[in-house]
PDB file of C-alpha atoms in Angstrom:
ATOM      1  CA  MET T   1      74.281 153.735 123.427  1.00 37.00           C
ATOM      2  CA  THR T   2      75.462 154.318 119.900  1.00 44.00           C
ATOM      3  CA  ASP T   3      78.897 155.623 119.017  1.00 47.00           C
ATOM      4  CA  LYS T   4      77.403 159.115 118.739  1.00 55.00           C
ATOM      5  CA  SER T   5      77.995 161.494 121.622  1.00 59.00           C
ATOM      6  CA  CYS T   6      75.320 163.256 123.586  1.00 72.00           C
ATOM      7  CA  ARG T   7      77.740 166.008 124.589  1.00 84.00           C
ATOM      8  CA  ILE T   8      75.576 168.955 123.756  1.00 92.00           C
ATOM      9  CA  SER T   9      75.517 172.443 125.217  1.00 93.00           C
ATOM     10  CA  ASP T  10      72.642 173.844 127.250  1.00 94.00           C
ATOM     11  CA  ALA T  11      71.534 175.902 124.237  1.00 97.00           C
ATOM     12  CA  GLU T  12      71.699 172.869 121.936  1.00 97.00           C
ATOM     13  CA  TRP T  13      69.711 170.903 124.517  1.00 96.00           C
ATOM     14  CA  LEU T  14      66.805 173.351 124.045  1.00 97.00           C
ATOM     15  CA  VAL T  15      66.799 172.712 120.289  1.00 98.00           C
ATOM     16  CA  MET T  16      66.855 168.963 120.902  1.00 98.00           C
ATOM     17  CA  LYS T  17      63.897 169.211 123.305  1.00 97.00           C
ATOM     18  CA  VAL T  18      61.806 170.820 120.562  1.00 98.00           C
ATOM     19  CA  LEU T  19      62.663 168.005 118.156  1.00 98.00           C
ATOM     20  CA  TRP T  20      62.105 165.259 120.735  1.00 98.00           C
ATOM     21  CA  GLN T  21      58.574 166.588 121.149  1.00 98.00           C
ATOM     22  CA  GLU T  22      57.846 166.882 117.431  1.00 98.00           C
ATOM     23  CA  ASN T  23      59.800 165.946 114.334  1.00 97.00           C
ATOM     24  CA  PRO T  24      60.744 166.353 111.600  1.00 97.00           C
ATOM     25  CA  LEU T  25      60.725 170.161 111.640  1.00 97.00           C
ATOM     26  CA  THR T  26      62.228 172.836 109.433  1.00 97.00           C
ATOM     27  CA  ALA T  27      64.608 175.402 110.912  1.00 97.00           C
ATOM     28  CA  SER T  28      61.879 178.035 110.745  1.00 96.00           C
ATOM     29  CA  LEU T  29      59.472 175.845 112.721  1.00 97.00           C
ATOM     30  CA  ILE T  30      62.165 175.166 115.319  1.00 98.00           C
ATOM     31  CA  THR T  31      62.693 178.929 115.508  1.00 97.00           C
ATOM     32  CA  ASP T  32      58.928 179.471 115.920  1.00 96.00           C
ATOM     33  CA  HIS T  33      58.968 177.106 118.914  1.00 96.00           C
ATOM     34  CA  LEU T  34      62.017 178.672 120.587  1.00 96.00           C
ATOM     35  CA  GLN T  35      61.815 182.378 119.835  1.00 93.00           C
ATOM     36  CA  PRO T  36      58.850 183.282 122.080  1.00 92.00           C
ATOM     37  CA  GLU T  37      60.400 181.767 125.210  1.00 90.00           C
ATOM     38  CA  ILE T  38      64.118 182.221 124.499  1.00 93.00           C
ATOM     39  CA  GLY T  39      64.236 185.248 122.193  1.00 92.00           C
ATOM     40  CA  TRP T  40      67.163 184.005 120.098  1.00 93.00           C
ATOM     41  CA  SER T  41      67.605 185.236 116.559  1.00 94.00           C
ATOM     42  CA  PRO T  42      66.892 182.806 113.718  1.00 95.00           C
ATOM     43  CA  LYS T  43      70.624 182.919 112.825  1.00 96.00           C
ATOM     44  CA  THR T  44      71.564 181.739 116.328  1.00 97.00           C
ATOM     45  CA  ILE T  45      69.081 178.865 116.126  1.00 97.00           C
ATOM     46  CA  GLN T  46      70.352 177.894 112.667  1.00 97.00           C
ATOM     47  CA  THR T  47      73.906 177.852 114.039  1.00 97.00           C
ATOM     48  CA  LEU T  48      72.821 175.536 116.875  1.00 98.00           C
ATOM     49  CA  ILE T  49      71.049 173.240 114.407  1.00 98.00           C
ATOM     50  CA  ALA T  50      74.166 173.106 112.206  1.00 97.00           C
ATOM     51  CA  ARG T  51      76.311 172.216 115.215  1.00 97.00           C
ATOM     52  CA  LEU T  52      73.923 169.423 116.203  1.00 97.00           C
ATOM     53  CA  VAL T  53      74.009 168.022 112.669  1.00 97.00           C
ATOM     54  CA  LYS T  54      77.821 168.147 112.703  1.00 95.00           C
ATOM     55  CA  LYS T  55      77.887 166.355 116.076  1.00 94.00           C
ATOM     56  CA  GLY T  56      75.600 163.617 114.752  1.00 94.00           C
ATOM     57  CA  ALA T  57      72.755 164.443 117.133  1.00 96.00           C
ATOM     58  CA  LEU T  58      70.463 165.586 114.309  1.00 97.00           C
ATOM     59  CA  ALA T  59      69.957 164.479 110.742  1.00 97.00           C
ATOM     60  CA  VAL T  60      68.456 166.419 107.892  1.00 97.00           C
ATOM     61  CA  ASN T  61      65.994 165.225 105.276  1.00 96.00           C
ATOM     62  CA  LYS T  62      66.430 167.283 102.099  1.00 92.00           C
ATOM     63  CA  GLU T  63      63.910 165.391  99.959  1.00 86.00           C
ATOM     64  CA  ALA T  64      60.899 167.604 100.682  1.00 73.00           C
ATOM     65  CA  GLY T  65      62.544 170.696  99.186  1.00 85.00           C
ATOM     66  CA  LEU T  66      62.904 172.176 102.657  1.00 91.00           C
ATOM     67  CA  ASN T  67      65.465 170.890 105.110  1.00 96.00           C
ATOM     68  CA  GLN T  68      63.624 168.937 107.782  1.00 97.00           C
ATOM     69  CA  TYR T  69      65.544 168.019 110.927  1.00 98.00           C
ATOM     70  CA  TYR T  70      65.035 165.046 113.211  1.00 98.00           C
ATOM     71  CA  PRO T  71      66.965 163.644 116.173  1.00 98.00           C
ATOM     72  CA  LEU T  72      69.343 160.712 115.798  1.00 97.00           C
ATOM     73  CA  LEU T  73      69.714 160.396 119.557  1.00 95.00           C
ATOM     74  CA  SER T  74      66.873 159.714 121.952  1.00 95.00           C
ATOM     75  CA  GLN T  75      66.163 161.948 124.904  1.00 96.00           C
ATOM     76  CA  GLU T  76      66.813 158.970 127.194  1.00 95.00           C
ATOM     77  CA  GLU T  77      70.282 158.383 125.709  1.00 93.00           C
ATOM     78  CA  CYS T  78      71.191 162.016 126.224  1.00 94.00           C
ATOM     79  CA  MET T  79      69.774 162.098 129.753  1.00 94.00           C
ATOM     80  CA  VAL T  80      71.906 159.107 130.730  1.00 93.00           C
ATOM     81  CA  GLU T  81      75.031 160.701 129.242  1.00 91.00           C
ATOM     82  CA  GLU T  82      74.308 164.087 130.862  1.00 92.00           C
ATOM     83  CA  THR T  83      73.760 162.404 134.227  1.00 93.00           C
ATOM     84  CA  LYS T  84      77.074 160.539 133.961  1.00 92.00           C
ATOM     85  CA  THR T  85      78.890 163.750 132.991  1.00 91.00           C
ATOM     86  CA  PHE T  86      77.322 165.652 135.900  1.00 93.00           C
ATOM     87  CA  LEU T  87      78.147 162.839 138.320  1.00 95.00           C
ATOM     88  CA  ARG T  88      81.815 162.795 137.232  1.00 95.00           C
ATOM     89  CA  LYS T  89      82.160 166.592 137.223  1.00 95.00           C
ATOM     90  CA  VAL T  90      80.390 167.437 140.495  1.00 96.00           C
ATOM     91  CA  TYR T  91      80.662 164.275 142.615  1.00 96.00           C
ATOM     92  CA  ASN T  92      83.844 162.683 141.238  1.00 97.00           C
ATOM     93  CA  GLY T  93      81.700 159.844 139.935  1.00 95.00           C
ATOM     94  CA  SER T  94      80.200 159.045 143.345  1.00 95.00           C
ATOM     95  CA  LEU T  95      76.556 158.111 143.012  1.00 92.00           C
ATOM     96  CA  HIS T  96      76.418 157.770 146.797  1.00 93.00           C
ATOM     97  CA  GLY T  97      77.595 161.396 147.160  1.00 95.00           C
ATOM     98  CA  LEU T  98      74.887 162.620 144.798  1.00 93.00           C
ATOM     99  CA  ILE T  99      72.110 160.676 146.495  1.00 91.00           C
ATOM    100  CA  ALA T 100      73.282 161.597 149.997  1.00 93.00           C
ATOM    101  CA  ASN T 101      73.419 165.279 149.065  1.00 94.00           C
ATOM    102  CA  PHE T 102      70.002 165.089 147.453  1.00 88.00           C
ATOM    103  CA  VAL T 103      68.355 163.284 150.382  1.00 89.00           C
ATOM    104  CA  ASN T 104      69.961 165.540 152.998  1.00 92.00           C
ATOM    105  CA  ASN T 105      69.267 168.840 151.242  1.00 93.00           C
ATOM    106  CA  GLU T 106      65.925 168.437 149.501  1.00 91.00           C
ATOM    107  CA  SER T 107      62.387 168.219 150.843  1.00 93.00           C
ATOM    108  CA  LEU T 108      60.967 164.849 149.919  1.00 91.00           C
ATOM    109  CA  SER T 109      57.318 163.946 150.280  1.00 93.00           C
ATOM    110  CA  PRO T 110      56.436 160.607 151.866  1.00 94.00           C
ATOM    111  CA  LYS T 111      55.358 159.433 148.407  1.00 96.00           C
ATOM    112  CA  GLU T 112      58.757 160.357 146.911  1.00 94.00           C
ATOM    113  CA  ILE T 113      60.559 158.574 149.759  1.00 92.00           C
ATOM    114  CA  GLU T 114      58.506 155.441 149.157  1.00 95.00           C
ATOM    115  CA  GLU T 115      59.278 155.595 145.436  1.00 95.00           C
ATOM    116  CA  LEU T 116      63.005 155.893 146.160  1.00 91.00           C
ATOM    117  CA  LYS T 117      62.802 152.924 148.539  1.00 93.00           C
ATOM    118  CA  ARG T 118      60.970 150.902 145.893  1.00 95.00           C
ATOM    119  CA  LEU T 119      63.601 151.708 143.263  1.00 93.00           C
ATOM    120  CA  LEU T 120      66.429 150.748 145.625  1.00 92.00           C
ATOM    121  CA  ASP T 121      64.654 147.522 146.639  1.00 94.00           C
ATOM    122  CA  GLU T 122      64.295 146.604 142.962  1.00 95.00           C
ATOM    123  CA  LYS T 123      68.034 147.145 142.519  1.00 91.00           C
ATOM    124  CA  LEU T 124      68.719 144.549 145.207  1.00 92.00           C
ATOM    125  CA  GLN T 125      66.725 141.869 143.445  1.00 89.00           C
TER     126      GLN T 125
END
């Protein structure tokens, strides 16, 4: 991963998801994507965008006359960082604890069980 942090809030994560799907976008286009499902004001969305730029998660292209935003961090990078943070916070860093809790408390289809076995077998090789 780069030296940039993926420590973004849940609200900022929603903005990032829009830009991971399509970019670059202006603030008004980001607002158009988010407002129907979230209902945030344009000012709130602009504040989140500004925070993400400050954190180094987004960059802005000012050449087109309108500010167009695009992600500097990939969704995969942020997912890995979020997973590590969750693992430390909830399971004291224990991957075994997470997996055991998941397997014991979730309904898994035979197909999902086989996929988990395959992934673990690949880890052994």
